[in-house]
Tab-separated table of C-alpha atoms and ligand atoms in Angstrom:
chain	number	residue	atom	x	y	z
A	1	UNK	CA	82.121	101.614	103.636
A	2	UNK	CA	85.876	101.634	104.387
A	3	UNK	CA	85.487	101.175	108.296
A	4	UNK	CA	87.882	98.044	108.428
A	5	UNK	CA	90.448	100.556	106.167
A	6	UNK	CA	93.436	102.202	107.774
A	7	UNK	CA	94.915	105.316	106.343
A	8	UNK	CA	94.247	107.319	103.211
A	9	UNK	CA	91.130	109.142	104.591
A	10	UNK	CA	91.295	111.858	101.698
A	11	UNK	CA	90.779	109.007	99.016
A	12	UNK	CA	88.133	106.829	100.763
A	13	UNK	CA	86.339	110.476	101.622
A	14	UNK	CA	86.617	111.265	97.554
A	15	UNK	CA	85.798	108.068	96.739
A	16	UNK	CA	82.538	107.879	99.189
A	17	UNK	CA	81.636	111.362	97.662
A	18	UNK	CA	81.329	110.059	94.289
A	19	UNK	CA	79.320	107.625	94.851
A	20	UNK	CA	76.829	109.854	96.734
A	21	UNK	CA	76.895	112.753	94.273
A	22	UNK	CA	76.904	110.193	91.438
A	23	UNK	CA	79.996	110.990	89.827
A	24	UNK	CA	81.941	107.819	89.633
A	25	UNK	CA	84.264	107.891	87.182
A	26	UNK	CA	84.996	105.113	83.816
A	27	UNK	CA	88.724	104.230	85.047
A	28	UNK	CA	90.676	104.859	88.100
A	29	UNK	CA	94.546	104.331	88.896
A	30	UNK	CA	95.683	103.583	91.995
A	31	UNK	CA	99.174	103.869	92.684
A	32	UNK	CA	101.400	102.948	95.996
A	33	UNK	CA	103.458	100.823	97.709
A	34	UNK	CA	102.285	97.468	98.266
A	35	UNK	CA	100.431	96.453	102.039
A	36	UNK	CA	98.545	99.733	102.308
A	37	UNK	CA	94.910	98.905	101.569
A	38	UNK	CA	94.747	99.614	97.365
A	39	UNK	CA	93.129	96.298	96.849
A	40	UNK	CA	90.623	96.173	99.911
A	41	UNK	CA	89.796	99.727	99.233
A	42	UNK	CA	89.117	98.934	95.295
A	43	UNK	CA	87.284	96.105	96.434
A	44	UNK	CA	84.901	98.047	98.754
A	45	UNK	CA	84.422	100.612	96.470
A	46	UNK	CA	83.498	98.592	93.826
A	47	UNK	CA	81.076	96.030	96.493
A	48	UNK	CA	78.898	99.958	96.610
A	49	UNK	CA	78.752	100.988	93.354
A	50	UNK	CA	77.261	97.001	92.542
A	51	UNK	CA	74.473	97.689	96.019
A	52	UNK	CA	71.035	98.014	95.431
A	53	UNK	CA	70.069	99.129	98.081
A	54	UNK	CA	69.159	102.891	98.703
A	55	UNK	CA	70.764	102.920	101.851
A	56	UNK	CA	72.575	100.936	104.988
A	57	UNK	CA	72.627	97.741	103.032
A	58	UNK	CA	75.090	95.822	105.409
A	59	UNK	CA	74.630	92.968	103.166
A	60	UNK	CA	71.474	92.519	102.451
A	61	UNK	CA	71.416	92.899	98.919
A	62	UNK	CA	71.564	90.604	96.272
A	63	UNK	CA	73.935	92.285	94.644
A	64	UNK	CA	76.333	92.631	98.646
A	65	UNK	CA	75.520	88.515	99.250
A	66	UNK	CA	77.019	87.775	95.875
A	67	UNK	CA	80.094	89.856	96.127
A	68	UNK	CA	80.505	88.675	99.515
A	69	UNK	CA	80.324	85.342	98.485
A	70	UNK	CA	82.665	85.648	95.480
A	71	UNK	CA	79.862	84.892	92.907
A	72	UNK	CA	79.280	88.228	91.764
A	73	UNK	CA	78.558	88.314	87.882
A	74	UNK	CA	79.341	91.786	87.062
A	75	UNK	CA	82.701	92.127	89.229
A	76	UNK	CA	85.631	90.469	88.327
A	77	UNK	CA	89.472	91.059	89.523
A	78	UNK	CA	92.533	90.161	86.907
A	79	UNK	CA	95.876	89.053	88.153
A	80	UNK	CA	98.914	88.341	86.349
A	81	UNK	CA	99.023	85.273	85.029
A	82	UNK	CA	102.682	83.711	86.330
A	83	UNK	CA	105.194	87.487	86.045
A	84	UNK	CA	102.770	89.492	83.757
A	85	UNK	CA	99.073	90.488	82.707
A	86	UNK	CA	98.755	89.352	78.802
A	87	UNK	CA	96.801	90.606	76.055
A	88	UNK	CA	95.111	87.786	76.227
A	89	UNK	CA	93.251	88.452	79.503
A	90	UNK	CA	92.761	91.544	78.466
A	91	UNK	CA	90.975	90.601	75.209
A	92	UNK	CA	88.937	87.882	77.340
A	93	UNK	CA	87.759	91.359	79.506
A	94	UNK	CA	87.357	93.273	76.691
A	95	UNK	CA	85.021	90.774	75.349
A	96	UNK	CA	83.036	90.136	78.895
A	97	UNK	CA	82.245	93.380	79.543
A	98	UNK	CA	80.712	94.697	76.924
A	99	UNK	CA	78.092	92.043	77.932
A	100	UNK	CA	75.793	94.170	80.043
A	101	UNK	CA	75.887	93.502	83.652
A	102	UNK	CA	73.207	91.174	85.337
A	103	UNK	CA	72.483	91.768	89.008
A	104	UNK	CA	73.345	95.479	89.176
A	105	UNK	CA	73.515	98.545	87.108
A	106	UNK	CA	77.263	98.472	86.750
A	107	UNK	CA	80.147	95.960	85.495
A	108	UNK	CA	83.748	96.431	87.555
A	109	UNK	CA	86.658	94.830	86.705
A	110	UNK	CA	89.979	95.455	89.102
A	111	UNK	CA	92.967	94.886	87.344
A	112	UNK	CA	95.385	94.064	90.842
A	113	UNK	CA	99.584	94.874	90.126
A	114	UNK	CA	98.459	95.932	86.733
A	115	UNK	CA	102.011	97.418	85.858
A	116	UNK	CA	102.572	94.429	84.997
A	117	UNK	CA	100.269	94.544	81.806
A	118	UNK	CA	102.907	94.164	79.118
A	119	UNK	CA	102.809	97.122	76.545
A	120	UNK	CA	100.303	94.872	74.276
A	121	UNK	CA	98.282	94.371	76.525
A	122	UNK	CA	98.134	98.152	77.597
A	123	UNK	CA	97.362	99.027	73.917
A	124	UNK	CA	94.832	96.915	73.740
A	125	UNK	CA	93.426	97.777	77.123
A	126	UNK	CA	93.330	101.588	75.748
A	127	UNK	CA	90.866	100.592	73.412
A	128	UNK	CA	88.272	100.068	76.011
A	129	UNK	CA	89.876	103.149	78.496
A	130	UNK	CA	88.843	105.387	75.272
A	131	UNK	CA	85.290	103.762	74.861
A	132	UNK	CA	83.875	102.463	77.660
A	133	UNK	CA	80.227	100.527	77.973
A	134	UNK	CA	78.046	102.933	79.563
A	135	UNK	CA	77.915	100.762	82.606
A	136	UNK	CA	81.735	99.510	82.852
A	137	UNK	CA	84.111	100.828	85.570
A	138	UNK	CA	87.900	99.519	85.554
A	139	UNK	CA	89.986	99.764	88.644
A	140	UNK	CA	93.820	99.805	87.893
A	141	UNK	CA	96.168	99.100	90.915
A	142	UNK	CA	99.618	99.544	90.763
A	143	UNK	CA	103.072	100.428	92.633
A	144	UNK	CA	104.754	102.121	89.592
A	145	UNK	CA	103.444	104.392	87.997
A	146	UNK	CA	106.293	105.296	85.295
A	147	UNK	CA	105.579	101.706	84.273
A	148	UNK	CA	102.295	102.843	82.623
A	149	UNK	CA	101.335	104.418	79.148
A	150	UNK	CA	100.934	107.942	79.004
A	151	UNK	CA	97.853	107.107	76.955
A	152	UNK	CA	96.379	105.090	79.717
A	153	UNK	CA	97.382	107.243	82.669
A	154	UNK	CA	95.458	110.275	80.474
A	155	UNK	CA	92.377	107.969	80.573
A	156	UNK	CA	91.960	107.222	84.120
A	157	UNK	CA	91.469	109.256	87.364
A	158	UNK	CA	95.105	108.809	89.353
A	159	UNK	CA	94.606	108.334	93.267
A	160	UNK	CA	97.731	108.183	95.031
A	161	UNK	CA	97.970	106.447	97.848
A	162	UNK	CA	100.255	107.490	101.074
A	163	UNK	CA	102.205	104.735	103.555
A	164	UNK	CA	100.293	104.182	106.505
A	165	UNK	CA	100.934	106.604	109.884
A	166	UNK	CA	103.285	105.312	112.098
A	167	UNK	CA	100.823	105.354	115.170
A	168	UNK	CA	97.828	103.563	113.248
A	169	UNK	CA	100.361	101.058	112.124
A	170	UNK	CA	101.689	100.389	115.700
A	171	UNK	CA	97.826	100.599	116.737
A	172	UNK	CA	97.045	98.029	113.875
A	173	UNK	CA	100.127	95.566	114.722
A	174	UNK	CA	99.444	95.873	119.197
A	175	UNK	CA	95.610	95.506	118.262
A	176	UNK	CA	95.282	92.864	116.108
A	177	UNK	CA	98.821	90.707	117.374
A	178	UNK	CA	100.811	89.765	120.816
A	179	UNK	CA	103.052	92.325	120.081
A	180	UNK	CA	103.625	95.280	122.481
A	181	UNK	CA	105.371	97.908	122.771
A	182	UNK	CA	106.275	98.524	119.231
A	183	UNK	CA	108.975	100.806	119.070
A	184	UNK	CA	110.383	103.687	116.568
A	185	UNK	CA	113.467	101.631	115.249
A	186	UNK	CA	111.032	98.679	114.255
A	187	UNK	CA	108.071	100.883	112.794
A	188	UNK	CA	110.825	101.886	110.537
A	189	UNK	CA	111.214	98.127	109.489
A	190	UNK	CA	107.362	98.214	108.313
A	191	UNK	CA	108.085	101.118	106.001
A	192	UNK	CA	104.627	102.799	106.425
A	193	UNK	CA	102.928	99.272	105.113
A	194	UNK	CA	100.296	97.172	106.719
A	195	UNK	CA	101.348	93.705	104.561
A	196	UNK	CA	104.950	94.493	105.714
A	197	UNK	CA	104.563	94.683	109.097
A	198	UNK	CA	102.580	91.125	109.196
A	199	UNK	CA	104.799	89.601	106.977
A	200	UNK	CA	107.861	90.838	108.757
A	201	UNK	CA	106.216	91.397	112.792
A	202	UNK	CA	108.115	88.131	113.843
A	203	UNK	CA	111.211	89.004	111.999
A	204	UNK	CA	112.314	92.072	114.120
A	205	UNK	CA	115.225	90.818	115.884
A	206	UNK	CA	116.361	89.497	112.586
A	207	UNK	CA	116.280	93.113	111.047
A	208	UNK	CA	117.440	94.433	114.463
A	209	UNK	CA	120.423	92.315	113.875
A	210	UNK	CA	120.996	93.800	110.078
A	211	UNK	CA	120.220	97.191	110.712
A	212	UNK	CA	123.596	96.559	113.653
A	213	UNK	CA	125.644	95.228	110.776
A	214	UNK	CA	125.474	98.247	108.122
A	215	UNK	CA	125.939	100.519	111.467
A	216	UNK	CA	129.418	98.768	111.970
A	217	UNK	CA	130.095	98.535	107.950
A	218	UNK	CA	132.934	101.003	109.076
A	219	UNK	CA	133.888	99.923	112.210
A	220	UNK	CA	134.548	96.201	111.180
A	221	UNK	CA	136.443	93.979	109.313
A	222	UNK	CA	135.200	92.064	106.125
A	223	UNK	CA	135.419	89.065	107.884
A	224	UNK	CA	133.094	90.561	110.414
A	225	UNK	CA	130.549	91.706	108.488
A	226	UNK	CA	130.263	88.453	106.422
A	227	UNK	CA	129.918	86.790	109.973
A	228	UNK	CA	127.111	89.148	111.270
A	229	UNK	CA	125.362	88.742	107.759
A	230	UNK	CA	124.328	85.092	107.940
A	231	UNK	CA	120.517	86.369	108.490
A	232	UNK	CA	121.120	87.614	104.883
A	233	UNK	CA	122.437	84.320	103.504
A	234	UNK	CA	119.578	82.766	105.662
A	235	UNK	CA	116.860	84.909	104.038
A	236	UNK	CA	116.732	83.846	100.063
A	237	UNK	CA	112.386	83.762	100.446
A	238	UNK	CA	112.510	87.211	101.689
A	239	UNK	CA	115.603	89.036	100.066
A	240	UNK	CA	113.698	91.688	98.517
A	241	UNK	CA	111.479	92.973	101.668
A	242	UNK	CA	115.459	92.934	103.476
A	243	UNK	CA	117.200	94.735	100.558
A	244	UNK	CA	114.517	97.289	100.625
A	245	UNK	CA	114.891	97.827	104.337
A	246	UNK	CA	118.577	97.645	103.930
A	247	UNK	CA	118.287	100.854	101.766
A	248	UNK	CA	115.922	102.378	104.187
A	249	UNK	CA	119.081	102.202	106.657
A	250	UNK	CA	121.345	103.326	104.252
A	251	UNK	CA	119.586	106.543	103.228
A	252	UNK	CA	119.757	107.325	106.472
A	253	UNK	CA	123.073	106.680	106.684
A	254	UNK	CA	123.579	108.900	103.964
A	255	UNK	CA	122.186	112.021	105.536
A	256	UNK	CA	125.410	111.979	108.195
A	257	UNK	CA	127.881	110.775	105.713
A	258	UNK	CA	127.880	110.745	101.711
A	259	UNK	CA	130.136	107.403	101.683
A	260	UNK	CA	126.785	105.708	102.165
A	261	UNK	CA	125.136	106.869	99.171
A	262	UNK	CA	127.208	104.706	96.651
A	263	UNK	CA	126.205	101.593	98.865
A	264	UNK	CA	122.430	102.538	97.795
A	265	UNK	CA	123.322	101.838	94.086
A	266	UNK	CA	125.451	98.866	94.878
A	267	UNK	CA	122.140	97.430	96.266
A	268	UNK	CA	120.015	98.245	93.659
A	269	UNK	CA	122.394	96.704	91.374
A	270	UNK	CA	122.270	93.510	93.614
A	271	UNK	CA	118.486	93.820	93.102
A	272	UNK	CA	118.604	93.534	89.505
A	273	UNK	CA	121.351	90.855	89.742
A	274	UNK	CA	119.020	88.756	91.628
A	275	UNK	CA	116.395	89.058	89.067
A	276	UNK	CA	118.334	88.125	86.318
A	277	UNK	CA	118.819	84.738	88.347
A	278	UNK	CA	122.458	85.252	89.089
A	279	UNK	CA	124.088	83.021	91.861
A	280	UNK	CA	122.345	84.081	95.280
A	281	UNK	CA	125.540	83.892	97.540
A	282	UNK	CA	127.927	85.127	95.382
A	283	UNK	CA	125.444	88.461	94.833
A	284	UNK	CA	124.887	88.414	98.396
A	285	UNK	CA	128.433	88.690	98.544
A	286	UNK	CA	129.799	90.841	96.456
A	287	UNK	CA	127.032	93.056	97.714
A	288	UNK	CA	128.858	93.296	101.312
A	289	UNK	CA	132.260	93.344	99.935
A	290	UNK	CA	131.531	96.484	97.646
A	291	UNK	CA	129.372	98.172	100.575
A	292	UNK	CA	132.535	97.765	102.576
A	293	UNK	CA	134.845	98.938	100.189
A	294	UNK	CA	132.967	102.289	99.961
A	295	UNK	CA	132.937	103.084	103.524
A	296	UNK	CA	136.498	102.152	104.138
B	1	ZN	ZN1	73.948	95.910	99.077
Protein backbone atom coordinates (compact mmCIF):
# COMPACT_ATOMS: atom_id res chain seq x y z
CA UNK A 1 0.00 0.00 0.00
CA UNK A 2 1.16 3.60 -0.62
CA UNK A 3 4.37 2.61 -2.71
CA UNK A 4 3.40 4.90 -5.77
CA UNK A 5 2.85 7.82 -2.75
CA UNK A 6 5.40 10.56 -2.22
CA UNK A 7 5.70 12.29 1.07
CA UNK A 8 3.73 12.14 4.29
CA UNK A 9 5.36 8.88 5.57
CA UNK A 10 4.03 9.53 9.26
CA UNK A 11 0.32 9.39 7.92
CA UNK A 12 0.55 6.47 5.43
CA UNK A 13 2.71 4.63 8.47
CA UNK A 14 -0.51 5.54 10.93
CA UNK A 15 -2.76 4.80 8.49
CA UNK A 16 -1.10 1.20 7.52
CA UNK A 17 -1.02 0.60 11.38
CA UNK A 18 -4.63 0.79 11.72
CA UNK A 19 -5.47 -1.32 9.46
CA UNK A 20 -3.14 -4.03 10.84
CA UNK A 21 -4.02 -3.54 14.50
CA UNK A 22 -7.67 -3.14 13.45
CA UNK A 23 -8.34 0.17 14.61
CA UNK A 24 -9.67 2.07 11.70
CA UNK A 25 -11.51 4.74 12.64
CA UNK A 26 -15.63 5.93 11.56
CA UNK A 27 -14.45 9.41 9.93
CA UNK A 28 -11.21 10.89 8.99
CA UNK A 29 -10.24 14.58 7.85
CA UNK A 30 -7.68 15.22 5.73
CA UNK A 31 -6.49 18.56 5.39
CA UNK A 32 -3.68 20.24 2.94
CA UNK A 33 -2.84 21.98 0.11
CA UNK A 34 -3.99 20.68 -3.04
CA UNK A 35 -1.34 18.25 -5.44
CA UNK A 36 0.12 16.40 -2.47
CA UNK A 37 -1.38 12.91 -2.58
CA UNK A 38 -4.81 13.40 -0.10
CA UNK A 39 -6.95 11.83 -2.71
CA UNK A 40 -4.62 8.88 -3.95
CA UNK A 41 -3.75 8.23 -0.40
CA UNK A 42 -7.68 8.14 0.67
CA UNK A 43 -8.16 6.11 -2.21
CA UNK A 44 -5.55 3.43 -1.29
CA UNK A 45 -6.50 3.35 2.05
CA UNK A 46 -9.86 2.81 1.47
CA UNK A 47 -8.95 -0.03 -1.79
CA UNK A 48 -7.38 -2.14 1.86
CA UNK A 49 -9.83 -1.77 4.22
CA UNK A 50 -12.51 -3.18 1.13
CA UNK A 51 -9.49 -6.46 0.45
CA UNK A 52 -10.31 -9.76 1.29
CA UNK A 53 -7.59 -11.10 1.21
CA UNK A 54 -5.48 -12.03 4.38
CA UNK A 55 -2.47 -10.93 2.89
CA UNK A 56 -0.34 -9.65 -0.41
CA UNK A 57 -3.49 -9.35 -2.42
CA UNK A 58 -1.92 -7.32 -5.38
CA UNK A 59 -5.24 -7.48 -6.91
CA UNK A 60 -6.48 -10.49 -6.74
CA UNK A 61 -9.45 -10.00 -4.85
CA UNK A 62 -12.79 -9.49 -5.76
CA UNK A 63 -13.18 -6.87 -3.74
CA UNK A 64 -9.17 -5.11 -5.38
CA UNK A 65 -10.57 -6.07 -9.26
CA UNK A 66 -13.70 -4.09 -8.57
CA UNK A 67 -12.15 -1.05 -7.08
CA UNK A 68 -9.62 -1.18 -9.65
CA UNK A 69 -12.04 -1.26 -12.17
CA UNK A 70 -14.26 1.52 -10.77
CA UNK A 71 -17.24 -0.87 -10.09
CA UNK A 72 -16.84 -1.22 -6.56
CA UNK A 73 -20.34 -1.33 -4.72
CA UNK A 74 -19.42 -0.38 -1.32
CA UNK A 75 -16.91 2.62 -2.24
CA UNK A 76 -18.07 5.62 -3.57
CA UNK A 77 -16.25 9.25 -3.89
CA UNK A 78 -18.57 12.65 -3.80
CA UNK A 79 -17.53 15.75 -5.62
CA UNK A 80 -19.05 19.01 -5.72
CA UNK A 81 -21.57 19.27 -7.90
CA UNK A 82 -20.64 22.66 -10.17
CA UNK A 83 -18.88 25.25 -6.87
CA UNK A 84 -20.33 23.24 -3.87
CA UNK A 85 -21.30 19.76 -2.21
CA UNK A 86 -25.31 20.03 -1.50
CA UNK A 87 -27.44 18.54 0.99
CA UNK A 88 -28.76 16.80 -1.47
CA UNK A 89 -25.80 14.47 -2.15
CA UNK A 90 -25.41 14.19 1.11
CA UNK A 91 -28.94 12.91 1.84
CA UNK A 92 -28.53 10.53 -1.36
CA UNK A 93 -25.21 9.09 0.91
CA UNK A 94 -26.91 9.16 3.88
CA UNK A 95 -29.51 7.01 2.43
CA UNK A 96 -26.91 4.50 0.47
CA UNK A 97 -25.00 3.67 3.16
CA UNK A 98 -26.93 2.58 5.61
CA UNK A 99 -27.56 -0.21 3.01
CA UNK A 100 -25.04 -2.77 4.18
CA UNK A 101 -22.13 -3.24 2.00
CA UNK A 102 -22.02 -6.18 -0.60
CA UNK A 103 -18.59 -7.45 -1.62
CA UNK A 104 -16.68 -6.56 1.56
CA UNK A 105 -17.13 -6.03 5.20
CA UNK A 106 -16.99 -2.27 4.98
CA UNK A 107 -18.85 0.73 3.04
CA UNK A 108 -16.35 3.98 2.26
CA UNK A 109 -17.43 6.96 0.96
CA UNK A 110 -14.60 9.89 0.19
CA UNK A 111 -16.02 13.10 0.20
CA UNK A 112 -12.98 14.94 -2.27
CA UNK A 113 -12.71 19.21 -1.58
CA UNK A 114 -15.39 18.63 0.95
CA UNK A 115 -15.04 22.30 2.37
CA UNK A 116 -17.06 22.94 0.02
CA UNK A 117 -20.14 21.15 1.71
CA UNK A 118 -22.35 24.16 2.33
CA UNK A 119 -23.32 24.51 6.11
CA UNK A 120 -26.66 22.34 5.30
CA UNK A 121 -25.15 20.00 4.03
CA UNK A 122 -22.54 19.75 6.96
CA UNK A 123 -25.51 19.56 9.42
CA UNK A 124 -26.93 17.06 7.81
CA UNK A 125 -23.74 15.16 7.22
CA UNK A 126 -23.27 15.34 11.25
CA UNK A 127 -26.10 13.25 11.58
CA UNK A 128 -24.37 10.28 10.19
CA UNK A 129 -20.59 11.54 11.73
CA UNK A 130 -22.58 11.05 15.23
CA UNK A 131 -24.13 7.57 14.25
CA UNK A 132 -22.41 5.72 11.98
CA UNK A 133 -23.47 2.04 10.41
CA UNK A 134 -21.27 -0.32 12.05
CA UNK A 135 -19.56 -0.95 8.79
CA UNK A 136 -19.40 2.76 7.24
CA UNK A 137 -16.10 4.72 7.03
CA UNK A 138 -16.21 8.44 5.55
CA UNK A 139 -13.09 10.03 4.25
CA UNK A 140 -13.24 13.94 4.29
CA UNK A 141 -10.57 15.78 2.15
CA UNK A 142 -10.06 19.22 2.32
CA UNK A 143 -7.56 22.37 2.01
CA UNK A 144 -9.29 24.52 4.72
CA UNK A 145 -9.86 23.51 7.56
CA UNK A 146 -11.48 26.75 9.31
CA UNK A 147 -14.08 26.14 6.60
CA UNK A 148 -15.46 23.17 8.62
CA UNK A 149 -17.96 22.78 11.63
CA UNK A 150 -16.57 22.47 14.88
CA UNK A 151 -19.16 19.72 15.28
CA UNK A 152 -17.80 17.81 12.39
CA UNK A 153 -14.10 18.38 12.94
CA UNK A 154 -14.94 16.87 16.78
CA UNK A 155 -16.28 13.77 14.93
CA UNK A 156 -13.52 12.80 12.74
CA UNK A 157 -9.81 11.86 13.18
CA UNK A 158 -7.77 15.14 11.61
CA UNK A 159 -4.58 14.04 9.52
CA UNK A 160 -2.68 16.85 8.35
CA UNK A 161 -0.92 16.63 5.54
CA UNK A 162 2.70 18.41 4.88
CA UNK A 163 3.92 19.91 1.16
CA UNK A 164 6.04 17.56 -0.47
CA UNK A 165 10.20 17.72 0.17
CA UNK A 166 11.89 19.68 -2.15
CA UNK A 167 14.31 16.78 -3.25
CA UNK A 168 11.42 14.08 -3.76
CA UNK A 169 9.64 16.71 -5.73
CA UNK A 170 12.68 17.47 -8.00
CA UNK A 171 13.19 13.50 -7.94
CA UNK A 172 9.41 13.12 -8.93
CA UNK A 173 9.47 15.99 -11.76
CA UNK A 174 13.48 14.64 -13.39
CA UNK A 175 11.99 10.99 -12.99
CA UNK A 176 8.86 10.95 -14.38
CA UNK A 177 9.49 14.21 -17.16
CA UNK A 178 12.37 15.64 -19.68
CA UNK A 179 13.15 18.01 -17.25
CA UNK A 180 16.67 18.26 -15.70
CA UNK A 181 18.32 19.98 -13.62
CA UNK A 182 15.58 21.43 -11.60
CA UNK A 183 16.80 24.16 -9.71
CA UNK A 184 16.05 25.98 -6.15
CA UNK A 185 14.36 29.20 -7.67
CA UNK A 186 11.85 26.89 -9.68
CA UNK A 187 11.15 24.23 -6.82
CA UNK A 188 9.96 27.31 -5.16
CA UNK A 189 7.41 27.79 -8.10
CA UNK A 190 5.90 24.17 -7.19
CA UNK A 191 5.24 25.28 -3.64
CA UNK A 192 5.92 21.83 -2.03
CA UNK A 193 2.96 20.29 -4.47
CA UNK A 194 3.11 17.41 -6.84
CA UNK A 195 -0.21 18.72 -9.08
CA UNK A 196 1.63 22.12 -9.18
CA UNK A 197 4.66 21.22 -10.46
CA UNK A 198 2.91 19.19 -13.52
CA UNK A 199 0.55 21.69 -14.10
CA UNK A 200 3.08 24.47 -14.03
CA UNK A 201 6.69 22.23 -15.16
CA UNK A 202 6.41 23.89 -18.70
CA UNK A 203 5.57 27.25 -17.37
CA UNK A 204 8.96 28.07 -15.64
CA UNK A 205 10.34 30.65 -17.77
CA UNK A 206 6.98 32.26 -17.61
CA UNK A 207 7.21 32.47 -13.69
CA UNK A 208 10.98 33.12 -14.10
CA UNK A 209 9.90 36.12 -15.99
CA UNK A 210 7.27 37.29 -13.04
CA UNK A 211 9.24 36.49 -10.22
CA UNK A 212 12.00 39.36 -12.35
CA UNK A 213 9.13 41.80 -12.46
CA UNK A 214 8.10 42.09 -8.58
CA UNK A 215 12.13 42.08 -8.05
CA UNK A 216 12.25 45.41 -10.12
CA UNK A 217 8.67 46.69 -8.63
CA UNK A 218 11.14 49.36 -7.15
CA UNK A 219 13.56 49.81 -9.56
CA UNK A 220 11.07 50.56 -12.50
CA UNK A 221 8.67 52.68 -13.83
CA UNK A 222 4.84 51.90 -14.05
CA UNK A 223 5.09 51.80 -17.52
CA UNK A 224 7.70 49.14 -17.10
CA UNK A 225 6.17 46.94 -15.02
CA UNK A 226 2.85 46.92 -17.00
CA UNK A 227 5.22 46.01 -20.02
CA UNK A 228 7.05 43.08 -18.24
CA UNK A 229 3.53 41.88 -16.92
CA UNK A 230 1.93 40.77 -20.18
CA UNK A 231 2.50 36.94 -18.96
CA UNK A 232 -0.07 38.11 -16.32
CA UNK A 233 -2.59 39.56 -18.78
CA UNK A 234 -1.74 36.38 -20.87
CA UNK A 235 -2.57 33.98 -18.02
CA UNK A 236 -6.59 34.44 -17.22
CA UNK A 237 -6.85 30.09 -17.10
CA UNK A 238 -4.19 30.08 -14.57
CA UNK A 239 -4.42 33.42 -12.48
CA UNK A 240 -4.86 31.82 -9.27
CA UNK A 241 -1.78 29.16 -9.31
CA UNK A 242 0.32 32.82 -10.47
CA UNK A 243 -1.24 35.02 -7.73
CA UNK A 244 -0.39 32.40 -5.25
CA UNK A 245 3.18 32.21 -6.42
CA UNK A 246 3.22 35.91 -6.71
CA UNK A 247 2.69 36.01 -2.87
CA UNK A 248 5.21 33.33 -2.36
CA UNK A 249 7.73 36.07 -3.87
CA UNK A 250 6.39 38.69 -1.99
CA UNK A 251 6.69 37.16 1.48
CA UNK A 252 9.93 36.85 0.75
CA UNK A 253 10.26 40.08 -0.20
CA UNK A 254 8.91 41.04 2.94
CA UNK A 255 11.51 39.47 5.16
CA UNK A 256 14.26 42.25 3.69
CA UNK A 257 11.85 45.05 3.49
CA UNK A 258 8.29 45.66 5.22
CA UNK A 259 7.07 47.84 2.05
CA UNK A 260 6.31 44.43 0.60
CA UNK A 261 3.96 43.27 3.09
CA UNK A 262 1.03 45.67 2.08
CA UNK A 263 1.48 44.29 -1.59
CA UNK A 264 0.46 40.74 0.03
CA UNK A 265 -3.02 42.18 0.96
CA UNK A 266 -3.37 44.11 -2.23
CA UNK A 267 -3.20 40.60 -3.85
CA UNK A 268 -5.43 38.91 -1.80
CA UNK A 269 -7.83 41.59 -2.38
CA UNK A 270 -7.28 41.07 -6.21
CA UNK A 271 -8.09 37.41 -5.39
CA UNK A 272 -11.39 38.07 -4.08
CA UNK A 273 -12.01 40.71 -6.81
CA UNK A 274 -11.58 38.08 -9.32
CA UNK A 275 -14.05 35.88 -7.72
CA UNK A 276 -16.65 38.20 -7.51
CA UNK A 277 -16.30 38.32 -11.47
CA UNK A 278 -14.94 41.81 -11.64
CA UNK A 279 -13.27 42.96 -14.98
CA UNK A 280 -9.99 40.73 -15.38
CA UNK A 281 -7.66 43.54 -16.81
CA UNK A 282 -8.71 46.24 -14.96
CA UNK A 283 -8.04 43.93 -11.52
CA UNK A 284 -4.97 42.84 -13.08
CA UNK A 285 -4.26 46.32 -13.19
CA UNK A 286 -4.97 48.03 -10.47
CA UNK A 287 -3.23 45.14 -8.80
CA UNK A 288 0.30 46.39 -10.31
CA UNK A 289 -0.46 49.97 -9.95
CA UNK A 290 -1.18 49.65 -6.08
CA UNK A 291 1.88 47.10 -5.67
CA UNK A 292 3.88 49.91 -7.17
CA UNK A 293 2.59 52.58 -5.27
CA UNK A 294 3.64 50.81 -2.01
CA UNK A 295 7.14 50.25 -2.86
CA UNK A 296 7.73 53.66 -4.25
ZN1 LIG B 1 -7.64 -7.47 -2.43
Amino acid sequence: MFEKVIGNSKIKEYLKTSIEQKKVSHSYLFIGIEGIGKKIIAKEFAKEMLCLSEKNCANTCKSCIEFESQNHPDFEIIEPDGNSIKIDQIREMQRKIQEKPIISDKKIYIINDSQKMTKEAQNCLLKTLEEPPEFAIIILIGSNESLFLDTIKSRCIILHFEPIDNNSLKKFIEDNYDIKNIDAETLKIFQGSIGKAIDLKDKISEYSQIEKMLKELDKKDLIEIVNMSKIIYDSKEEIYSILEYINVILLELSKLHYKYTKCINIVENTKERLKNNSNYDMCIDNMLFNMWGEVN
